[in-house]
């Protein structure tokens, strides 16, 4: 009894296959879909993260605190600019990082930015300026509204 060789499981790639053209059996080859243009980041000195703010108003991202050089016990002061919370290491600051590098946001600061219990916030650390910017959900909605409209073709 003679055995019949089986066809290979993976087809042999030709030069057009390697150059991104799509192989369709029995039809002409079609060019690959174009890749979207990825925007260039305007700044490379911003480190971002997201976290939950707990019921006590604590936010935490250890990697961001480390890149800022903030250690447990670092005193922090707060200001509100453009509906964002700006935290800065300050010897006269009214809060300290706890022993797990959690940052407690004062109640009056949270209420001024419409930031309530158990919400996710975007954190942006600027190590060169020693600042942590906290983006509440309300401000994120305003910042991204135009991009969402454009992504949906003008219909939100």
PDB file of C-alpha atoms in Angstrom:
ATOM      1  CA  UNK A   1       0.000   0.000   0.000  1.00  0.00           C
ATOM      2  CA  UNK A   2       1.364   3.336  -1.100  1.00  0.00           C
ATOM      3  CA  UNK A   3       0.858   6.446   1.065  1.00  0.00           C
ATOM      4  CA  UNK A   4      -0.309   9.681  -0.471  1.00  0.00           C
ATOM      5  CA  UNK A   5       1.514  12.827   0.732  1.00  0.00           C
ATOM      6  CA  UNK A   6      -0.738  15.301   2.519  1.00  0.00           C
ATOM      7  CA  UNK A   7      -0.758  18.967   1.509  1.00  0.00           C
ATOM      8  CA  UNK A   8       1.026  21.287   3.932  1.00  0.00           C
ATOM      9  CA  UNK A   9      -1.125  22.806   6.701  1.00  0.00           C
ATOM     10  CA  UNK A  10       0.379  26.252   6.203  1.00  0.00           C
ATOM     11  CA  UNK A  11       0.502  27.488   2.614  1.00  0.00           C
ATOM     12  CA  UNK A  12       3.821  28.631   1.276  1.00  0.00           C
ATOM     13  CA  UNK A  13       4.056  32.412   1.430  1.00  0.00           C
ATOM     14  CA  UNK A  14       4.919  34.271  -1.721  1.00  0.00           C
ATOM     15  CA  UNK A  15       6.461  37.724  -2.015  1.00  0.00           C
ATOM     16  CA  UNK A  16       3.062  39.513  -2.386  1.00  0.00           C
ATOM     17  CA  UNK A  17       1.858  37.740   0.776  1.00  0.00           C
ATOM     18  CA  UNK A  18       4.813  39.132   2.686  1.00  0.00           C
ATOM     19  CA  UNK A  19       4.169  42.636   1.382  1.00  0.00           C
ATOM     20  CA  UNK A  20       0.713  42.790   2.956  1.00  0.00           C
ATOM     21  CA  UNK A  21      -1.542  41.723   0.102  1.00  0.00           C
ATOM     22  CA  UNK A  22      -4.416  39.492   1.044  1.00  0.00           C
ATOM     23  CA  UNK A  23      -4.496  36.017  -0.461  1.00  0.00           C
ATOM     24  CA  UNK A  24      -7.908  34.920  -1.712  1.00  0.00           C
ATOM     25  CA  UNK A  25      -8.110  31.539  -3.384  1.00  0.00           C
ATOM     26  CA  UNK A  26      -9.509  31.622  -6.887  1.00  0.00           C
ATOM     27  CA  UNK A  27      -9.644  35.419  -7.042  1.00  0.00           C
ATOM     28  CA  UNK A  28      -7.324  38.313  -7.716  1.00  0.00           C
ATOM     29  CA  UNK A  29      -5.250  39.508  -4.850  1.00  0.00           C
ATOM     30  CA  UNK A  30      -6.607  42.514  -3.033  1.00  0.00           C
ATOM     31  CA  UNK A  31      -4.483  45.096  -1.262  1.00  0.00           C
ATOM     32  CA  UNK A  32      -4.515  45.068   2.519  1.00  0.00           C
ATOM     33  CA  UNK A  33      -6.705  47.556   4.345  1.00  0.00           C
ATOM     34  CA  UNK A  34      -4.946  50.833   5.111  1.00  0.00           C
ATOM     35  CA  UNK A  35      -3.759  51.329   8.676  1.00  0.00           C
ATOM     36  CA  UNK A  36      -5.144  54.318  10.575  1.00  0.00           C
ATOM     37  CA  UNK A  37      -2.828  57.217  11.313  1.00  0.00           C
ATOM     38  CA  UNK A  38      -1.882  57.174  14.983  1.00  0.00           C
ATOM     39  CA  UNK A  39      -1.566  60.674  16.429  1.00  0.00           C
ATOM     40  CA  UNK A  40       1.815  61.733  17.715  1.00  0.00           C
ATOM     41  CA  UNK A  41       1.846  62.398  21.435  1.00  0.00           C
ATOM     42  CA  UNK A  42       2.341  66.116  22.029  1.00  0.00           C
ATOM     43  CA  UNK A  43       4.274  65.495  25.250  1.00  0.00           C
ATOM     44  CA  UNK A  44       6.462  62.649  26.364  1.00  0.00           C
ATOM     45  CA  UNK A  45       6.809  63.877  29.930  1.00  0.00           C
ATOM     46  CA  UNK A  46       3.292  62.911  31.068  1.00  0.00           C
ATOM     47  CA  UNK A  47       2.680  59.572  32.772  1.00  0.00           C
ATOM     48  CA  UNK A  48      -0.991  58.533  32.872  1.00  0.00           C
ATOM     49  CA  UNK A  49      -3.002  56.115  34.941  1.00  0.00           C
ATOM     50  CA  UNK A  50      -6.544  55.420  36.097  1.00  0.00           C
ATOM     51  CA  UNK A  51      -7.873  54.428  39.479  1.00  0.00           C
ATOM     52  CA  UNK A  52     -10.990  54.231  41.604  1.00  0.00           C
ATOM     53  CA  UNK A  53     -11.501  56.899  44.208  1.00  0.00           C
ATOM     54  CA  UNK A  54     -12.698  55.079  47.318  1.00  0.00           C
ATOM     55  CA  UNK A  55     -15.427  56.231  49.718  1.00  0.00           C
ATOM     56  CA  UNK A  56     -12.920  58.137  51.838  1.00  0.00           C
ATOM     57  CA  UNK A  57     -11.705  60.086  48.794  1.00  0.00           C
ATOM     58  CA  UNK A  58      -8.385  58.273  48.392  1.00  0.00           C
ATOM     59  CA  UNK A  59      -6.760  57.793  45.001  1.00  0.00           C
ATOM     60  CA  UNK A  60      -3.786  55.574  44.410  1.00  0.00           C
ATOM     61  CA  UNK A  61      -1.395  54.673  41.650  1.00  0.00           C
ATOM     62  CA  UNK A  62       1.924  53.626  43.109  1.00  0.00           C
ATOM     63  CA  UNK A  63       3.766  53.850  39.780  1.00  0.00           C
ATOM     64  CA  UNK A  64       2.702  57.480  39.332  1.00  0.00           C
ATOM     65  CA  UNK A  65       3.670  58.396  42.880  1.00  0.00           C
ATOM     66  CA  UNK A  66       7.073  56.771  42.353  1.00  0.00           C
ATOM     67  CA  UNK A  67       7.681  58.599  39.063  1.00  0.00           C
ATOM     68  CA  UNK A  68       6.890  61.866  40.872  1.00  0.00           C
ATOM     69  CA  UNK A  69       9.289  60.889  43.654  1.00  0.00           C
ATOM     70  CA  UNK A  70       6.474  61.126  46.222  1.00  0.00           C
ATOM     71  CA  UNK A  71       6.921  58.727  49.127  1.00  0.00           C
ATOM     72  CA  UNK A  72       4.675  57.983  52.114  1.00  0.00           C
ATOM     73  CA  UNK A  73       4.529  61.062  54.293  1.00  0.00           C
ATOM     74  CA  UNK A  74       4.975  63.546  51.427  1.00  0.00           C
ATOM     75  CA  UNK A  75       2.805  66.598  52.095  1.00  0.00           C
ATOM     76  CA  UNK A  76       0.550  67.617  49.212  1.00  0.00           C
ATOM     77  CA  UNK A  77      -1.441  70.780  48.480  1.00  0.00           C
ATOM     78  CA  UNK A  78      -4.361  71.121  46.064  1.00  0.00           C
ATOM     79  CA  UNK A  79      -5.724  73.725  43.659  1.00  0.00           C
ATOM     80  CA  UNK A  80      -8.572  73.562  41.174  1.00  0.00           C
ATOM     81  CA  UNK A  81      -7.962  74.828  37.657  1.00  0.00           C
ATOM     82  CA  UNK A  82     -10.290  74.375  34.682  1.00  0.00           C
ATOM     83  CA  UNK A  83     -12.379  71.812  36.652  1.00  0.00           C
ATOM     84  CA  UNK A  84      -9.265  69.702  37.240  1.00  0.00           C
ATOM     85  CA  UNK A  85      -7.591  68.987  40.563  1.00  0.00           C
ATOM     86  CA  UNK A  86      -3.897  69.862  40.587  1.00  0.00           C
ATOM     87  CA  UNK A  87      -1.861  68.282  43.392  1.00  0.00           C
ATOM     88  CA  UNK A  88       1.652  69.474  44.172  1.00  0.00           C
ATOM     89  CA  UNK A  89       4.189  68.360  46.748  1.00  0.00           C
ATOM     90  CA  UNK A  90       4.250  71.201  49.267  1.00  0.00           C
ATOM     91  CA  UNK A  91       5.794  71.403  52.747  1.00  0.00           C
ATOM     92  CA  UNK A  92       2.732  73.388  53.846  1.00  0.00           C
ATOM     93  CA  UNK A  93       0.245  71.059  52.120  1.00  0.00           C
ATOM     94  CA  UNK A  94      -2.833  70.022  54.048  1.00  0.00           C
ATOM     95  CA  UNK A  95      -2.626  66.279  53.212  1.00  0.00           C
ATOM     96  CA  UNK A  96       0.057  63.580  53.370  1.00  0.00           C
ATOM     97  CA  UNK A  97       0.483  60.394  51.382  1.00  0.00           C
ATOM     98  CA  UNK A  98      -0.332  57.490  53.664  1.00  0.00           C
ATOM     99  CA  UNK A  99       1.950  54.478  54.192  1.00  0.00           C
ATOM    100  CA  UNK A 100       0.583  52.815  51.016  1.00  0.00           C
ATOM    101  CA  UNK A 101       1.087  55.967  48.871  1.00  0.00           C
ATOM    102  CA  UNK A 102      -2.644  56.730  48.791  1.00  0.00           C
ATOM    103  CA  UNK A 103      -3.544  60.385  48.329  1.00  0.00           C
ATOM    104  CA  UNK A 104      -6.608  61.597  50.210  1.00  0.00           C
ATOM    105  CA  UNK A 105      -8.548  64.316  48.365  1.00  0.00           C
ATOM    106  CA  UNK A 106     -10.229  66.842  50.678  1.00  0.00           C
ATOM    107  CA  UNK A 107     -14.021  66.810  50.672  1.00  0.00           C
ATOM    108  CA  UNK A 108     -14.363  70.451  49.585  1.00  0.00           C
ATOM    109  CA  UNK A 109     -12.046  69.802  46.605  1.00  0.00           C
ATOM    110  CA  UNK A 110     -14.037  66.717  45.572  1.00  0.00           C
ATOM    111  CA  UNK A 111     -17.370  68.534  45.790  1.00  0.00           C
ATOM    112  CA  UNK A 112     -16.058  71.543  43.851  1.00  0.00           C
ATOM    113  CA  UNK A 113     -15.214  69.191  40.954  1.00  0.00           C
ATOM    114  CA  UNK A 114     -18.396  67.090  41.242  1.00  0.00           C
ATOM    115  CA  UNK A 115     -16.354  64.056  42.203  1.00  0.00           C
ATOM    116  CA  UNK A 116     -18.377  61.608  44.273  1.00  0.00           C
ATOM    117  CA  UNK A 117     -17.799  58.250  45.987  1.00  0.00           C
ATOM    118  CA  UNK A 118     -16.524  55.267  44.013  1.00  0.00           C
ATOM    119  CA  UNK A 119     -15.772  57.015  40.721  1.00  0.00           C
ATOM    120  CA  UNK A 120     -12.899  56.350  38.351  1.00  0.00           C
ATOM    121  CA  UNK A 121     -10.511  59.200  37.710  1.00  0.00           C
ATOM    122  CA  UNK A 122      -7.773  59.780  35.172  1.00  0.00           C
ATOM    123  CA  UNK A 123      -4.423  60.666  36.735  1.00  0.00           C
ATOM    124  CA  UNK A 124      -1.734  62.537  34.804  1.00  0.00           C
ATOM    125  CA  UNK A 125       1.680  62.904  36.443  1.00  0.00           C
ATOM    126  CA  UNK A 126       4.138  65.524  35.224  1.00  0.00           C
ATOM    127  CA  UNK A 127       7.413  64.488  36.899  1.00  0.00           C
ATOM    128  CA  UNK A 128       9.374  67.450  35.544  1.00  0.00           C
ATOM    129  CA  UNK A 129       6.963  69.890  37.179  1.00  0.00           C
ATOM    130  CA  UNK A 130       6.185  67.736  40.241  1.00  0.00           C
ATOM    131  CA  UNK A 131       2.445  67.908  39.583  1.00  0.00           C
ATOM    132  CA  UNK A 132      -0.352  65.357  39.602  1.00  0.00           C
ATOM    133  CA  UNK A 133      -3.473  66.333  37.667  1.00  0.00           C
ATOM    134  CA  UNK A 134      -6.673  64.497  38.571  1.00  0.00           C
ATOM    135  CA  UNK A 135      -9.393  64.440  35.903  1.00  0.00           C
ATOM    136  CA  UNK A 136     -12.904  63.848  37.313  1.00  0.00           C
ATOM    137  CA  UNK A 137     -15.439  62.069  35.052  1.00  0.00           C
ATOM    138  CA  UNK A 138     -17.370  65.310  34.426  1.00  0.00           C
ATOM    139  CA  UNK A 139     -14.301  67.034  32.985  1.00  0.00           C
ATOM    140  CA  UNK A 140     -13.378  63.967  30.911  1.00  0.00           C
ATOM    141  CA  UNK A 141     -16.818  64.081  29.290  1.00  0.00           C
ATOM    142  CA  UNK A 142     -16.279  67.685  28.258  1.00  0.00           C
ATOM    143  CA  UNK A 143     -12.724  67.086  27.034  1.00  0.00           C
ATOM    144  CA  UNK A 144     -13.659  64.108  24.880  1.00  0.00           C
ATOM    145  CA  UNK A 145     -17.090  65.166  23.560  1.00  0.00           C
ATOM    146  CA  UNK A 146     -15.771  66.657  20.307  1.00  0.00           C
ATOM    147  CA  UNK A 147     -13.606  63.572  19.604  1.00  0.00           C
ATOM    148  CA  UNK A 148     -16.604  61.275  20.188  1.00  0.00           C
ATOM    149  CA  UNK A 149     -18.772  63.277  17.792  1.00  0.00           C
ATOM    150  CA  UNK A 150     -16.060  63.133  15.136  1.00  0.00           C
ATOM    151  CA  UNK A 151     -15.532  59.376  15.632  1.00  0.00           C
ATOM    152  CA  UNK A 152     -19.247  58.743  15.159  1.00  0.00           C
ATOM    153  CA  UNK A 153     -19.431  60.848  12.003  1.00  0.00           C
ATOM    154  CA  UNK A 154     -21.116  63.865  13.590  1.00  0.00           C
ATOM    155  CA  UNK A 155     -23.857  61.929  15.354  1.00  0.00           C
ATOM    156  CA  UNK A 156     -23.637  61.496  19.111  1.00  0.00           C
TER     157      UNK A 156
END
